[in-house]
Amino acid sequence: MTYKVTEEGNISTVFLQGEIDMDVTDKAKEVIMPLVEAKKEVHLNLKDVQYMDSSGISVLIESHQKANELGTKVILKDISKSVLKVIMMAKLEQVLNLG
Amino acid sequence: MNISESKDFLVNSASLKEVRIFSREIFEKIDINEDLKDELVLAIAEAAQNIVKHAYKNIDSKTDKMEIKISLKDSELEIGFFDKGRPVDTANVRHRKIDDVKPGGLGTFFIQQIMDAVVFKEGEKPWINHLVLTKKI
């Protein structure tokens, strides 16, 4: 997994790329959670994420819940077909912010 | 088409990518749609992840291997997982309630959604655990 972060005002956009599985969830959290904790509105661009498993979904849930707790939000952008399918399989399309 | 292929993997999270590559290579030989291939690869990777996460929880082994065997006979797909970790307590193998949204507990749910049957067996020596996933395809 690789990533790039851009900032515009209070919005941080994290462009994730590659496969997100148990092996890289710590790395993904290290990128996303400090932005959430800084109360940024975090946009996760998932266009180039070809694979995500339950560990990756857990990162999405954890960051979403932390953002809610801190009064900000995490919005999932440009979700790839394969990731959307896993989100729907987990019945999270009404829970997470899909933008 | 009948298939029977198996491969050993080191029990660690870095092996999960290899597990997916191995599985996908086999499914490329079978006439099934891409969506089903993706689902089957996910189910296999989740089961392998459970071995790393649960059967080997707090067991620091850099050499132990798990074996994954994928067989197809008369449209019945059978995927076997063999490991030497802690014996699985099947009473504890359950996914979280799906509307109780929190991190974790989804891997087993995905496996059950995708496969027709999930059966834990006692592993024959040298194995401790033997998980069998089946699906008619």
Tab-separated table of C-alpha atoms in Angstrom:
chain	number	residue	atom	x	y	z
A	1	MET	CA	0.000	0.000	0.000
A	2	THR	CA	1.210	3.487	-0.821
A	3	TYR	CA	-0.432	6.812	-0.098
A	4	LYS	CA	-0.372	10.515	-0.757
A	5	VAL	CA	-1.929	13.239	1.398
A	6	THR	CA	-3.082	16.633	0.166
A	7	GLU	CA	-4.394	19.465	2.336
A	8	GLU	CA	-6.886	22.143	1.434
A	9	GLY	CA	-8.206	24.231	4.286
A	10	ASN	CA	-9.537	21.867	6.913
A	11	ILE	CA	-9.874	18.998	4.439
A	12	SER	CA	-7.160	16.367	4.233
A	13	THR	CA	-7.418	13.982	1.321
A	14	VAL	CA	-5.623	10.665	1.600
A	15	PHE	CA	-5.120	8.902	-1.712
A	16	LEU	CA	-4.617	5.247	-0.895
A	17	GLN	CA	-3.185	2.896	-3.482
A	18	GLY	CA	-2.734	-0.848	-3.671
A	19	GLU	CA	-4.103	-3.604	-1.463
A	20	ILE	CA	-5.267	-3.041	2.107
A	21	ASP	CA	-5.062	-6.160	4.221
A	22	MET	CA	-3.979	-7.092	7.741
A	23	ASP	CA	-0.345	-6.585	6.786
A	24	VAL	CA	-0.766	-2.852	6.154
A	25	THR	CA	-3.582	-1.796	8.493
A	26	ASP	CA	-1.163	-0.352	11.066
A	27	LYS	CA	0.396	1.766	8.341
A	28	ALA	CA	-3.032	2.905	7.114
A	29	LYS	CA	-4.065	3.842	10.654
A	30	GLU	CA	-0.806	5.736	11.195
A	31	VAL	CA	-1.675	7.883	8.187
A	32	ILE	CA	-5.396	8.395	8.811
A	33	MET	CA	-5.882	8.575	12.565
A	34	PRO	CA	-3.628	11.602	13.315
A	35	LEU	CA	-5.576	13.574	10.705
A	36	VAL	CA	-8.864	12.596	12.354
A	37	GLU	CA	-7.468	13.379	15.787
A	38	ALA	CA	-6.432	16.816	14.481
A	39	LYS	CA	-10.160	17.233	13.721
A	40	LYS	CA	-9.589	17.487	9.996
A	41	GLU	CA	-12.362	16.441	7.639
A	42	VAL	CA	-10.693	13.436	6.071
A	43	HIS	CA	-11.455	12.330	2.531
A	44	LEU	CA	-10.219	8.837	1.736
A	45	ASN	CA	-9.806	8.437	-1.998
A	46	LEU	CA	-10.133	4.711	-2.732
A	47	LYS	CA	-10.020	4.812	-6.525
A	48	ASP	CA	-6.737	2.928	-6.680
A	49	VAL	CA	-7.397	0.398	-3.940
A	50	GLN	CA	-7.805	-2.896	-5.767
A	51	TYR	CA	-8.392	-5.077	-2.723
A	52	MET	CA	-9.616	-4.578	0.805
A	53	ASP	CA	-10.359	-7.261	3.388
A	54	SER	CA	-12.057	-7.189	6.796
A	55	SER	CA	-8.959	-5.610	8.360
A	56	GLY	CA	-9.157	-2.707	5.932
A	57	ILE	CA	-12.877	-2.363	6.625
A	58	SER	CA	-12.035	-2.177	10.335
A	59	VAL	CA	-9.774	0.811	9.643
A	60	LEU	CA	-12.660	2.535	7.846
A	61	ILE	CA	-15.015	1.856	10.780
A	62	GLU	CA	-12.484	2.916	13.402
A	63	SER	CA	-11.653	6.190	11.661
A	64	HIS	CA	-15.347	6.888	10.987
A	65	GLN	CA	-16.278	6.331	14.623
A	66	LYS	CA	-13.349	8.375	15.942
A	67	ALA	CA	-14.293	11.233	13.615
A	68	ASN	CA	-17.903	11.148	14.828
A	69	GLU	CA	-16.669	11.233	18.393
A	70	LEU	CA	-14.559	14.329	17.658
A	71	GLY	CA	-17.244	16.124	15.681
A	72	THR	CA	-15.642	15.762	12.283
A	73	LYS	CA	-16.055	13.202	9.492
A	74	VAL	CA	-14.336	10.738	7.235
A	75	ILE	CA	-15.759	10.630	3.726
A	76	LEU	CA	-14.961	7.822	1.294
A	77	LYS	CA	-14.396	9.134	-2.228
A	78	ASP	CA	-14.120	7.487	-5.664
A	79	ILE	CA	-14.562	4.039	-4.173
A	80	SER	CA	-13.302	1.294	-6.467
A	81	LYS	CA	-15.756	-1.408	-7.491
A	82	SER	CA	-14.010	-4.118	-5.496
A	83	VAL	CA	-13.894	-2.050	-2.298
A	84	LEU	CA	-17.535	-1.001	-2.671
A	85	LYS	CA	-18.498	-4.634	-2.966
A	86	VAL	CA	-16.803	-5.449	0.347
A	87	ILE	CA	-18.383	-2.415	2.036
A	88	MET	CA	-21.787	-3.624	0.837
A	89	MET	CA	-21.093	-7.184	1.910
A	90	ALA	CA	-20.409	-5.781	5.393
A	91	LYS	CA	-23.694	-3.838	5.125
A	92	LEU	CA	-21.888	-0.574	5.827
A	93	GLU	CA	-23.052	1.517	2.880
A	94	GLN	CA	-25.603	3.259	5.101
A	95	VAL	CA	-23.178	3.613	8.003
A	96	LEU	CA	-20.003	5.022	6.451
A	97	ASN	CA	-19.999	8.349	4.578
A	98	LEU	CA	-19.854	7.512	0.897
A	99	GLY	CA	-19.220	10.710	-1.043
B	1	MET	CA	-12.509	-29.801	-14.857
B	2	ASN	CA	-10.991	-31.345	-11.741
B	3	ILE	CA	-8.266	-29.552	-9.806
B	4	SER	CA	-6.264	-30.299	-6.693
B	5	GLU	CA	-3.448	-27.979	-5.709
B	6	SER	CA	-1.869	-27.141	-2.397
B	7	LYS	CA	0.797	-24.806	-1.108
B	8	ASP	CA	2.503	-24.007	2.190
B	9	PHE	CA	2.742	-20.482	3.529
B	10	LEU	CA	4.584	-19.043	6.505
B	11	VAL	CA	2.080	-18.099	9.193
B	12	ASN	CA	2.328	-14.324	9.137
B	13	SER	CA	0.441	-11.385	7.721
B	14	ALA	CA	2.999	-10.853	4.981
B	15	SER	CA	1.934	-14.229	3.502
B	16	LEU	CA	-1.628	-13.103	2.867
B	17	LYS	CA	-0.736	-11.518	-0.458
B	18	GLU	CA	0.888	-14.788	-1.572
B	19	VAL	CA	-2.246	-16.651	-0.474
B	20	ARG	CA	-4.347	-14.400	-2.699
B	21	ILE	CA	-1.999	-14.818	-5.657
B	22	PHE	CA	-2.007	-18.628	-5.273
B	23	SER	CA	-5.814	-18.716	-5.037
B	24	ARG	CA	-6.387	-16.376	-7.951
B	25	GLU	CA	-4.040	-18.350	-10.194
B	26	ILE	CA	-6.141	-21.454	-9.573
B	27	PHE	CA	-9.460	-19.689	-10.113
B	28	GLU	CA	-8.177	-18.283	-13.408
B	29	LYS	CA	-8.225	-21.881	-14.684
B	30	ILE	CA	-11.898	-22.318	-13.795
B	31	ASP	CA	-14.797	-21.003	-15.834
B	32	ILE	CA	-16.441	-18.784	-13.214
B	33	ASN	CA	-17.196	-15.072	-13.320
B	34	GLU	CA	-14.818	-12.432	-11.999
B	35	ASP	CA	-17.091	-11.449	-9.108
B	36	LEU	CA	-17.133	-15.000	-7.803
B	37	LYS	CA	-13.357	-15.267	-8.199
B	38	ASP	CA	-12.962	-12.087	-6.111
B	39	GLU	CA	-15.303	-13.440	-3.446
B	40	LEU	CA	-13.542	-16.792	-3.232
B	41	VAL	CA	-10.135	-15.122	-2.977
B	42	LEU	CA	-11.507	-12.929	-0.169
B	43	ALA	CA	-12.940	-15.929	1.708
B	44	ILE	CA	-9.627	-17.795	1.477
B	45	ALA	CA	-7.615	-14.756	2.555
B	46	GLU	CA	-9.950	-14.174	5.500
B	47	ALA	CA	-9.604	-17.788	6.641
B	48	ALA	CA	-5.810	-17.561	6.356
B	49	GLN	CA	-5.919	-14.280	8.268
B	50	ASN	CA	-7.882	-15.983	11.044
B	51	ILE	CA	-5.109	-18.557	11.393
B	52	VAL	CA	-2.514	-15.776	11.739
B	53	LYS	CA	-4.696	-13.709	14.066
B	54	HIS	CA	-6.324	-16.351	16.245
B	55	ALA	CA	-4.703	-19.793	15.990
B	56	TYR	CA	-1.279	-18.140	16.295
B	57	LYS	CA	-2.237	-15.378	18.710
B	58	ASN	CA	0.732	-14.743	21.012
B	59	ILE	CA	2.680	-17.546	19.343
B	60	ASP	CA	5.867	-16.128	17.946
B	61	SER	CA	6.870	-18.544	15.223
B	62	LYS	CA	8.932	-17.486	12.276
B	63	THR	CA	9.066	-20.966	10.796
B	64	ASP	CA	5.613	-22.555	11.200
B	65	LYS	CA	3.682	-23.003	8.018
B	66	MET	CA	0.037	-23.406	7.136
B	67	GLU	CA	-1.114	-25.399	4.145
B	68	ILE	CA	-3.936	-24.423	1.837
B	69	LYS	CA	-5.382	-27.029	-0.493
B	70	ILE	CA	-7.864	-26.090	-3.217
B	71	SER	CA	-9.759	-28.912	-4.915
B	72	LEU	CA	-12.503	-28.916	-7.497
B	73	LYS	CA	-14.377	-32.065	-8.329
B	74	ASP	CA	-17.708	-32.274	-10.136
B	75	SER	CA	-18.384	-28.539	-9.572
B	76	GLU	CA	-17.811	-28.915	-5.819
B	77	LEU	CA	-15.089	-26.579	-4.649
B	78	GLU	CA	-13.335	-27.588	-1.439
B	79	ILE	CA	-10.711	-25.471	0.266
B	80	GLY	CA	-8.751	-26.993	3.134
B	81	PHE	CA	-6.675	-25.048	5.655
B	82	PHE	CA	-4.202	-26.875	7.878
B	83	ASP	CA	-2.260	-25.286	10.715
B	84	LYS	CA	-0.317	-26.188	13.856
B	85	GLY	CA	-1.509	-23.312	16.032
B	86	ARG	CA	-3.706	-23.287	19.091
B	87	PRO	CA	-6.676	-25.698	18.751
B	88	VAL	CA	-9.729	-23.818	17.517
B	89	ASP	CA	-12.572	-23.622	20.009
B	90	THR	CA	-15.483	-23.712	17.590
B	91	ALA	CA	-17.780	-22.202	20.229
B	92	ASN	CA	-15.754	-19.010	19.889
B	93	VAL	CA	-15.884	-18.891	16.106
B	94	ARG	CA	-18.633	-16.420	15.389
B	95	HIS	CA	-18.917	-13.064	13.748
B	96	ARG	CA	-20.119	-9.967	15.519
B	97	LYS	CA	-23.753	-8.919	15.148
B	98	ILE	CA	-23.736	-7.178	11.819
B	99	ASP	CA	-25.733	-4.152	13.053
B	100	ASP	CA	-23.415	-3.712	16.045
B	101	VAL	CA	-20.948	-1.689	14.014
B	102	LYS	CA	-17.426	-1.795	15.400
B	103	PRO	CA	-13.990	-2.689	14.098
B	104	GLY	CA	-13.280	-6.419	13.816
B	105	GLY	CA	-15.362	-9.563	13.652
B	106	LEU	CA	-16.168	-9.379	9.954
B	107	GLY	CA	-13.810	-11.968	8.492
B	108	THR	CA	-15.893	-14.936	9.627
B	109	PHE	CA	-19.038	-13.155	8.414
B	110	PHE	CA	-17.524	-12.728	4.940
B	111	ILE	CA	-16.509	-16.386	4.821
B	112	GLN	CA	-20.013	-17.508	5.781
B	113	GLN	CA	-21.592	-15.153	3.260
B	114	ILE	CA	-19.445	-16.442	0.422
B	115	MET	CA	-19.183	-20.173	1.094
B	116	ASP	CA	-21.898	-22.825	1.352
B	117	ALA	CA	-20.351	-24.604	4.335
B	118	VAL	CA	-17.638	-23.946	6.917
B	119	VAL	CA	-16.512	-26.988	8.912
B	120	PHE	CA	-13.769	-27.295	11.527
B	121	LYS	CA	-12.171	-30.706	11.874
B	122	GLU	CA	-9.441	-31.986	14.100
B	123	GLY	CA	-6.229	-31.964	12.109
B	124	GLU	CA	-4.484	-35.223	11.415
B	125	LYS	CA	-0.865	-35.263	12.565
B	126	PRO	CA	1.168	-33.108	12.200
B	127	TRP	CA	-1.688	-30.630	11.912
B	128	ILE	CA	-3.720	-29.302	14.832
B	129	ASN	CA	-6.549	-27.587	12.972
B	130	HIS	CA	-8.236	-28.454	9.701
B	131	LEU	CA	-10.809	-26.029	8.332
B	132	VAL	CA	-12.852	-27.012	5.303
B	133	LEU	CA	-14.756	-24.493	3.193
B	134	THR	CA	-17.004	-25.785	0.427
B	135	LYS	CA	-19.079	-24.261	-2.310
B	136	LYS	CA	-20.959	-25.593	-5.287
B	137	ILE	CA	-19.883	-23.577	-8.324
